[in-house]
Amino acid sequence: QQRASIDVFYDRSIVSLDSNTLALTAKFPDAHNDLISSLSTNKLNENIFASSGLDGVVGIWDLREEKKFQSSK
């Protein structure tokens, strides 16, 4: 079973890594306009996660699409 590790970086990007191989599985460059302050995974659907940043935006993401599909300020 493939499990993902989702991490945030100082350059405001979010990446997903395969937990077994550490291979990059998805990248969301410039996910926020300021530093990312939190990240939360979805226990019911491992492809969906949320992030918030110091830009005041909450983003909802789908690992299958590699793009933000909803955001709110």
PDB file of N, CA and C in Angstrom:
ATOM      1  N   GLN A   1       0.841  -1.183   0.000  1.00  0.00           N
ATOM      2  CA  GLN A   1       0.000   0.000   0.000  1.00  0.00           C
ATOM      3  C   GLN A   1       0.882   1.241   0.000  1.00  0.00           C
ATOM      4  N   GLN A   2       0.614   2.128  -0.927  1.00  0.00           N
ATOM      5  CA  GLN A   2       1.391   3.362  -1.034  1.00  0.00           C
ATOM      6  C   GLN A   2       0.854   4.384  -0.047  1.00  0.00           C
ATOM      7  N   ARG A   3       1.727   4.922   0.779  1.00  0.00           N
ATOM      8  CA  ARG A   3       1.371   5.963   1.727  1.00  0.00           C
ATOM      9  C   ARG A   3       2.172   7.203   1.388  1.00  0.00           C
ATOM     10  N   ALA A   4       1.580   8.344   1.587  1.00  0.00           N
ATOM     11  CA  ALA A   4       2.237   9.593   1.236  1.00  0.00           C
ATOM     12  C   ALA A   4       2.602  10.385   2.486  1.00  0.00           C
ATOM     13  N   SER A   5       3.692  11.096   2.386  1.00  0.00           N
ATOM     14  CA  SER A   5       4.094  12.070   3.385  1.00  0.00           C
ATOM     15  C   SER A   5       3.957  13.431   2.713  1.00  0.00           C
ATOM     16  N   ILE A   6       3.203  14.339   3.313  1.00  0.00           N
ATOM     17  CA  ILE A   6       2.999  15.669   2.739  1.00  0.00           C
ATOM     18  C   ILE A   6       3.780  16.661   3.582  1.00  0.00           C
ATOM     19  N   ASP A   7       4.636  17.431   2.932  1.00  0.00           N
ATOM     20  CA  ASP A   7       5.510  18.362   3.629  1.00  0.00           C
ATOM     21  C   ASP A   7       5.428  19.747   3.002  1.00  0.00           C
ATOM     22  N   VAL A   8       5.691  20.762   3.814  1.00  0.00           N
ATOM     23  CA  VAL A   8       5.723  22.142   3.330  1.00  0.00           C
ATOM     24  C   VAL A   8       7.153  22.661   3.426  1.00  0.00           C
ATOM     25  N   PHE A   9       7.466  23.632   2.570  1.00  0.00           N
ATOM     26  CA  PHE A   9       8.813  24.185   2.531  1.00  0.00           C
ATOM     27  C   PHE A   9       8.788  25.707   2.600  1.00  0.00           C
ATOM     28  N   TYR A  10       9.916  26.265   2.961  1.00  0.00           N
ATOM     29  CA  TYR A  10      10.060  27.711   3.129  1.00  0.00           C
ATOM     30  C   TYR A  10       9.759  28.480   1.841  1.00  0.00           C
ATOM     31  N   ASP A  11       9.916  27.847   0.691  1.00  0.00           N
ATOM     32  CA  ASP A  11       9.635  28.521  -0.589  1.00  0.00           C
ATOM     33  C   ASP A  11       8.139  28.540  -0.915  1.00  0.00           C
ATOM     34  N   ARG A  12       7.292  28.174   0.072  1.00  0.00           N
ATOM     35  CA  ARG A  12       5.825  28.187  -0.036  1.00  0.00           C
ATOM     36  C   ARG A  12       5.293  27.062  -0.903  1.00  0.00           C
ATOM     37  N   SER A  13       6.085  26.015  -1.095  1.00  0.00           N
ATOM     38  CA  SER A  13       5.615  24.870  -1.873  1.00  0.00           C
ATOM     39  C   SER A  13       5.175  23.751  -0.927  1.00  0.00           C
ATOM     40  N   ILE A  14       4.330  22.885  -1.463  1.00  0.00           N
ATOM     41  CA  ILE A  14       3.886  21.683  -0.763  1.00  0.00           C
ATOM     42  C   ILE A  14       4.276  20.507  -1.645  1.00  0.00           C
ATOM     43  N   VAL A  15       4.856  19.469  -1.045  1.00  0.00           N
ATOM     44  CA  VAL A  15       5.220  18.286  -1.814  1.00  0.00           C
ATOM     45  C   VAL A  15       4.664  17.041  -1.135  1.00  0.00           C
ATOM     46  N   SER A  16       4.420  16.034  -1.946  1.00  0.00           N
ATOM     47  CA  SER A  16       4.003  14.730  -1.463  1.00  0.00           C
ATOM     48  C   SER A  16       5.089  13.730  -1.851  1.00  0.00           C
ATOM     49  N   LEU A  17       5.521  12.954  -0.863  1.00  0.00           N
ATOM     50  CA  LEU A  17       6.546  11.941  -1.084  1.00  0.00           C
ATOM     51  C   LEU A  17       5.983  10.566  -0.756  1.00  0.00           C
ATOM     52  N   ASP A  18       6.362   9.576  -1.546  1.00  0.00           N
ATOM     53  CA  ASP A  18       6.024   8.198  -1.234  1.00  0.00           C
ATOM     54  C   ASP A  18       6.765   7.830   0.053  1.00  0.00           C
ATOM     55  N   SER A  19       6.043   7.400   1.069  1.00  0.00           N
ATOM     56  CA  SER A  19       6.655   7.105   2.368  1.00  0.00           C
ATOM     57  C   SER A  19       7.641   5.946   2.320  1.00  0.00           C
ATOM     58  N   ASN A  20       7.483   5.034   1.376  1.00  0.00           N
ATOM     59  CA  ASN A  20       8.382   3.885   1.278  1.00  0.00           C
ATOM     60  C   ASN A  20       9.681   4.215   0.556  1.00  0.00           C
ATOM     61  N   THR A  21       9.586   4.975  -0.536  1.00  0.00           N
ATOM     62  CA  THR A  21      10.765   5.228  -1.366  1.00  0.00           C
ATOM     63  C   THR A  21      11.282   6.659  -1.282  1.00  0.00           C
ATOM     64  N   LEU A  22      10.489   7.555  -0.712  1.00  0.00           N
ATOM     65  CA  LEU A  22      10.755   8.996  -0.654  1.00  0.00           C
ATOM     66  C   LEU A  22      10.781   9.637  -2.043  1.00  0.00           C
ATOM     67  N   ALA A  23      10.189   8.963  -3.018  1.00  0.00           N
ATOM     68  CA  ALA A  23      10.076   9.530  -4.366  1.00  0.00           C
ATOM     69  C   ALA A  23       9.001  10.611  -4.371  1.00  0.00           C
ATOM     70  N   LEU A  24       9.265  11.677  -5.098  1.00  0.00           N
ATOM     71  CA  LEU A  24       8.300  12.762  -5.243  1.00  0.00           C
ATOM     72  C   LEU A  24       7.083  12.261  -6.013  1.00  0.00           C
ATOM     73  N   THR A  25       5.895  12.432  -5.430  1.00  0.00           N
ATOM     74  CA  THR A  25       4.675  11.994  -6.108  1.00  0.00           C
ATOM     75  C   THR A  25       3.807  13.158  -6.558  1.00  0.00           C
ATOM     76  N   ALA A  26       3.974  14.328  -5.938  1.00  0.00           N
ATOM     77  CA  ALA A  26       3.221  15.523  -6.344  1.00  0.00           C
ATOM     78  C   ALA A  26       3.934  16.750  -5.801  1.00  0.00           C
ATOM     79  N   LYS A  27       3.824  17.858  -6.530  1.00  0.00           N
ATOM     80  CA  LYS A  27       4.404  19.120  -6.070  1.00  0.00           C
ATOM     81  C   LYS A  27       3.458  20.254  -6.396  1.00  0.00           C
ATOM     82  N   PHE A  28       3.263  21.124  -5.417  1.00  0.00           N
ATOM     83  CA  PHE A  28       2.409  22.296  -5.547  1.00  0.00           C
ATOM     84  C   PHE A  28       3.281  23.530  -5.299  1.00  0.00           C
ATOM     85  N   PRO A  29       3.953  24.054  -6.340  1.00  0.00           N
ATOM     86  CA  PRO A  29       4.815  25.217  -6.149  1.00  0.00           C
ATOM     87  C   PRO A  29       3.981  26.470  -5.865  1.00  0.00           C
ATOM     88  N   ASP A  30       4.543  27.378  -5.084  1.00  0.00           N
ATOM     89  CA  ASP A  30       3.851  28.631  -4.752  1.00  0.00           C
ATOM     90  C   ASP A  30       2.425  28.375  -4.292  1.00  0.00           C
ATOM     91  N   ALA A  31       2.263  27.461  -3.356  1.00  0.00           N
ATOM     92  CA  ALA A  31       0.941  27.087  -2.854  1.00  0.00           C
ATOM     93  C   ALA A  31       0.242  28.254  -2.165  1.00  0.00           C
ATOM     94  N   HIS A  32       1.021  29.132  -1.564  1.00  0.00           N
ATOM     95  CA  HIS A  32       0.480  30.317  -0.885  1.00  0.00           C
ATOM     96  C   HIS A  32       1.342  31.520  -1.252  1.00  0.00           C
ATOM     97  N   ASN A  33       0.803  32.705  -1.010  1.00  0.00           N
ATOM     98  CA  ASN A  33       1.544  33.941  -1.290  1.00  0.00           C
ATOM     99  C   ASN A  33       2.430  34.369  -0.126  1.00  0.00           C
ATOM    100  N   ASP A  34       2.366  33.652   0.990  1.00  0.00           N
ATOM    101  CA  ASP A  34       3.208  33.909   2.146  1.00  0.00           C
ATOM    102  C   ASP A  34       3.539  32.547   2.766  1.00  0.00           C
ATOM    103  N   LEU A  35       4.248  32.531   3.854  1.00  0.00           N
ATOM    104  CA  LEU A  35       4.640  31.270   4.479  1.00  0.00           C
ATOM    105  C   LEU A  35       3.421  30.408   4.820  1.00  0.00           C
ATOM    106  N   ILE A  36       3.578  29.105   4.699  1.00  0.00           N
ATOM    107  CA  ILE A  36       2.520  28.154   5.029  1.00  0.00           C
ATOM    108  C   ILE A  36       2.580  27.905   6.530  1.00  0.00           C
ATOM    109  N   SER A  37       1.456  28.088   7.206  1.00  0.00           N
ATOM    110  CA  SER A  37       1.450  27.978   8.663  1.00  0.00           C
ATOM    111  C   SER A  37       0.916  26.641   9.170  1.00  0.00           C
ATOM    112  N   SER A  38       0.080  25.965   8.398  1.00  0.00           N
ATOM    113  CA  SER A  38      -0.413  24.665   8.850  1.00  0.00           C
ATOM    114  C   SER A  38      -0.863  23.804   7.675  1.00  0.00           C
ATOM    115  N   LEU A  39      -0.924  22.510   7.950  1.00  0.00           N
ATOM    116  CA  LEU A  39      -1.331  21.528   6.957  1.00  0.00           C
ATOM    117  C   LEU A  39      -2.119  20.449   7.683  1.00  0.00           C
ATOM    118  N   SER A  40      -3.215  19.997   7.090  1.00  0.00           N
ATOM    119  CA  SER A  40      -4.032  18.966   7.715  1.00  0.00           C
ATOM    120  C   SER A  40      -4.474  17.958   6.664  1.00  0.00           C
ATOM    121  N   THR A  41      -4.306  16.684   6.978  1.00  0.00           N
ATOM    122  CA  THR A  41      -4.724  15.627   6.053  1.00  0.00           C
ATOM    123  C   THR A  41      -6.149  15.197   6.361  1.00  0.00           C
ATOM    124  N   ASN A  42      -6.754  14.496   5.413  1.00  0.00           N
ATOM    125  CA  ASN A  42      -8.124  14.025   5.535  1.00  0.00           C
ATOM    126  C   ASN A  42      -8.079  12.528   5.850  1.00  0.00           C
ATOM    127  N   LYS A  43      -8.606  12.131   6.984  1.00  0.00           N
ATOM    128  CA  LYS A  43      -8.553  10.722   7.385  1.00  0.00           C
ATOM    129  C   LYS A  43      -9.473   9.843   6.537  1.00  0.00           C
ATOM    130  N   LEU A  44     -10.491  10.420   5.918  1.00  0.00           N
ATOM    131  CA  LEU A  44     -11.424   9.643   5.103  1.00  0.00           C
ATOM    132  C   LEU A  44     -10.968   9.497   3.654  1.00  0.00           C
ATOM    133  N   ASN A  45     -10.166  10.455   3.166  1.00  0.00           N
ATOM    134  CA  ASN A  45      -9.682  10.418   1.782  1.00  0.00           C
ATOM    135  C   ASN A  45      -8.239  10.905   1.777  1.00  0.00           C
ATOM    136  N   GLU A  46      -7.290   9.995   1.622  1.00  0.00           N
ATOM    137  CA  GLU A  46      -5.869  10.360   1.727  1.00  0.00           C
ATOM    138  C   GLU A  46      -5.387  11.231   0.568  1.00  0.00           C
ATOM    139  N   ASN A  47      -6.206  11.441  -0.449  1.00  0.00           N
ATOM    140  CA  ASN A  47      -5.826  12.309  -1.560  1.00  0.00           C
ATOM    141  C   ASN A  47      -6.144  13.784  -1.304  1.00  0.00           C
ATOM    142  N   ILE A  48      -6.943  14.059  -0.291  1.00  0.00           N
ATOM    143  CA  ILE A  48      -7.388  15.429  -0.009  1.00  0.00           C
ATOM    144  C   ILE A  48      -6.684  15.941   1.248  1.00  0.00           C
ATOM    145  N   PHE A  49      -6.196  17.188   1.185  1.00  0.00           N
ATOM    146  CA  PHE A  49      -5.621  17.816   2.370  1.00  0.00           C
ATOM    147  C   PHE A  49      -5.866  19.317   2.304  1.00  0.00           C
ATOM    148  N   ALA A  50      -5.677  19.986   3.419  1.00  0.00           N
ATOM    149  CA  ALA A  50      -5.890  21.432   3.513  1.00  0.00           C
ATOM    150  C   ALA A  50      -4.624  22.094   4.022  1.00  0.00           C
ATOM    151  N   SER A  51      -4.427  23.337   3.601  1.00  0.00           N
ATOM    152  CA  SER A  51      -3.296  24.121   4.095  1.00  0.00           C
ATOM    153  C   SER A  51      -3.782  25.535   4.382  1.00  0.00           C
ATOM    154  N   SER A  52      -3.076  26.199   5.267  1.00  0.00           N
ATOM    155  CA  SER A  52      -3.339  27.615   5.502  1.00  0.00           C
ATOM    156  C   SER A  52      -1.998  28.327   5.567  1.00  0.00           C
ATOM    157  N   GLY A  53      -2.043  29.607   5.219  1.00  0.00           N
ATOM    158  CA  GLY A  53      -0.816  30.374   5.191  1.00  0.00           C
ATOM    159  C   GLY A  53      -0.962  31.718   5.856  1.00  0.00           C
ATOM    160  N   LEU A  54       0.161  32.388   6.037  1.00  0.00           N
ATOM    161  CA  LEU A  54       0.149  33.727   6.611  1.00  0.00           C
ATOM    162  C   LEU A  54      -0.498  34.736   5.671  1.00  0.00           C
ATOM    163  N   ASP A  55      -0.820  34.305   4.436  1.00  0.00           N
ATOM    164  CA  ASP A  55      -1.548  35.157   3.502  1.00  0.00           C
ATOM    165  C   ASP A  55      -3.043  35.196   3.821  1.00  0.00           C
ATOM    166  N   GLY A  56      -3.488  34.428   4.842  1.00  0.00           N
ATOM    167  CA  GLY A  56      -4.889  34.411   5.241  1.00  0.00           C
ATOM    168  C   GLY A  56      -5.751  33.493   4.399  1.00  0.00           C
ATOM    169  N   VAL A  57      -5.146  32.667   3.567  1.00  0.00           N
ATOM    170  CA  VAL A  57      -5.886  31.781   2.664  1.00  0.00           C
ATOM    171  C   VAL A  57      -5.834  30.350   3.179  1.00  0.00           C
ATOM    172  N   VAL A  58      -6.979  29.672   3.113  1.00  0.00           N
ATOM    173  CA  VAL A  58      -7.069  28.238   3.363  1.00  0.00           C
ATOM    174  C   VAL A  58      -7.254  27.573   2.009  1.00  0.00           C
ATOM    175  N   GLY A  59      -6.405  26.620   1.695  1.00  0.00           N
ATOM    176  CA  GLY A  59      -6.493  25.911   0.423  1.00  0.00           C
ATOM    177  C   GLY A  59      -6.865  24.453   0.637  1.00  0.00           C
ATOM    178  N   ILE A  60      -7.732  23.929  -0.222  1.00  0.00           N
ATOM    179  CA  ILE A  60      -8.075  22.514  -0.223  1.00  0.00           C
ATOM    180  C   ILE A  60      -7.439  21.917  -1.472  1.00  0.00           C
ATOM    181  N   TRP A  61      -6.715  20.827  -1.316  1.00  0.00           N
ATOM    182  CA  TRP A  61      -5.898  20.254  -2.385  1.00  0.00           C
ATOM    183  C   TRP A  61      -6.273  18.808  -2.650  1.00  0.00           C
ATOM    184  N   ASP A  62      -6.033  18.369  -3.883  1.00  0.00           N
ATOM    185  CA  ASP A  62      -6.256  16.982  -4.274  1.00  0.00           C
ATOM    186  C   ASP A  62      -4.966  16.459  -4.903  1.00  0.00           C
ATOM    187  N   LEU A  63      -4.352  15.464  -4.298  1.00  0.00           N
ATOM    188  CA  LEU A  63      -3.085  14.928  -4.797  1.00  0.00           C
ATOM    189  C   LEU A  63      -3.216  14.358  -6.212  1.00  0.00           C
ATOM    190  N   ARG A  64      -4.396  13.914  -6.595  1.00  0.00           N
ATOM    191  CA  ARG A  64      -4.589  13.338  -7.931  1.00  0.00           C
ATOM    192  C   ARG A  64      -4.568  14.407  -9.016  1.00  0.00           C
ATOM    193  N   GLU A  65      -4.894  15.645  -8.654  1.00  0.00           N
ATOM    194  CA  GLU A  65      -4.977  16.733  -9.634  1.00  0.00           C
ATOM    195  C   GLU A  65      -3.734  17.624  -9.632  1.00  0.00           C
ATOM    196  N   GLU A  66      -2.961  17.578  -8.547  1.00  0.00           N
ATOM    197  CA  GLU A  66      -1.801  18.449  -8.361  1.00  0.00           C
ATOM    198  C   GLU A  66      -2.144  19.920  -8.552  1.00  0.00           C
ATOM    199  N   LYS A  67      -3.312  20.295  -8.013  1.00  0.00           N
ATOM    200  CA  LYS A  67      -3.694  21.706  -8.033  1.00  0.00           C
ATOM    201  C   LYS A  67      -4.675  21.976  -6.897  1.00  0.00           C
ATOM    202  N   LYS A  68      -4.771  23.240  -6.521  1.00  0.00           N
ATOM    203  CA  LYS A  68      -5.723  23.654  -5.496  1.00  0.00           C
ATOM    204  C   LYS A  68      -7.106  23.651  -6.130  1.00  0.00           C
ATOM    205  N   PHE A  69      -8.069  23.002  -5.505  1.00  0.00           N
ATOM    206  CA  PHE A  69      -9.402  23.012  -6.107  1.00  0.00           C
ATOM    207  C   PHE A  69     -10.383  23.857  -5.333  1.00  0.00           C
ATOM    208  N   GLN A  70      -9.963  24.406  -4.210  1.00  0.00           N
ATOM    209  CA  GLN A  70     -10.821  25.336  -3.492  1.00  0.00           C
ATOM    210  C   GLN A  70      -9.951  26.176  -2.578  1.00  0.00           C
ATOM    211  N   SER A  71     -10.279  27.456  -2.472  1.00  0.00           N
ATOM    212  CA  SER A  71      -9.574  28.297  -1.511  1.00  0.00           C
ATOM    213  C   SER A  71     -10.547  29.329  -0.953  1.00  0.00           C
ATOM    214  N   SER A  72     -10.223  29.807   0.229  1.00  0.00           N
ATOM    215  CA  SER A  72     -11.073  30.775   0.892  1.00  0.00           C
ATOM    216  C   SER A  72     -10.196  31.700   1.704  1.00  0.00           C
ATOM    217  N   LYS A  73     -10.562  32.951   1.726  1.00  0.00           N
ATOM    218  CA  LYS A  73      -9.812  33.933   2.501  1.00  0.00           C
ATOM    219  C   LYS A  73     -10.699  34.485   3.586  1.00  0.00           C
TER     220      LYS A  73
END
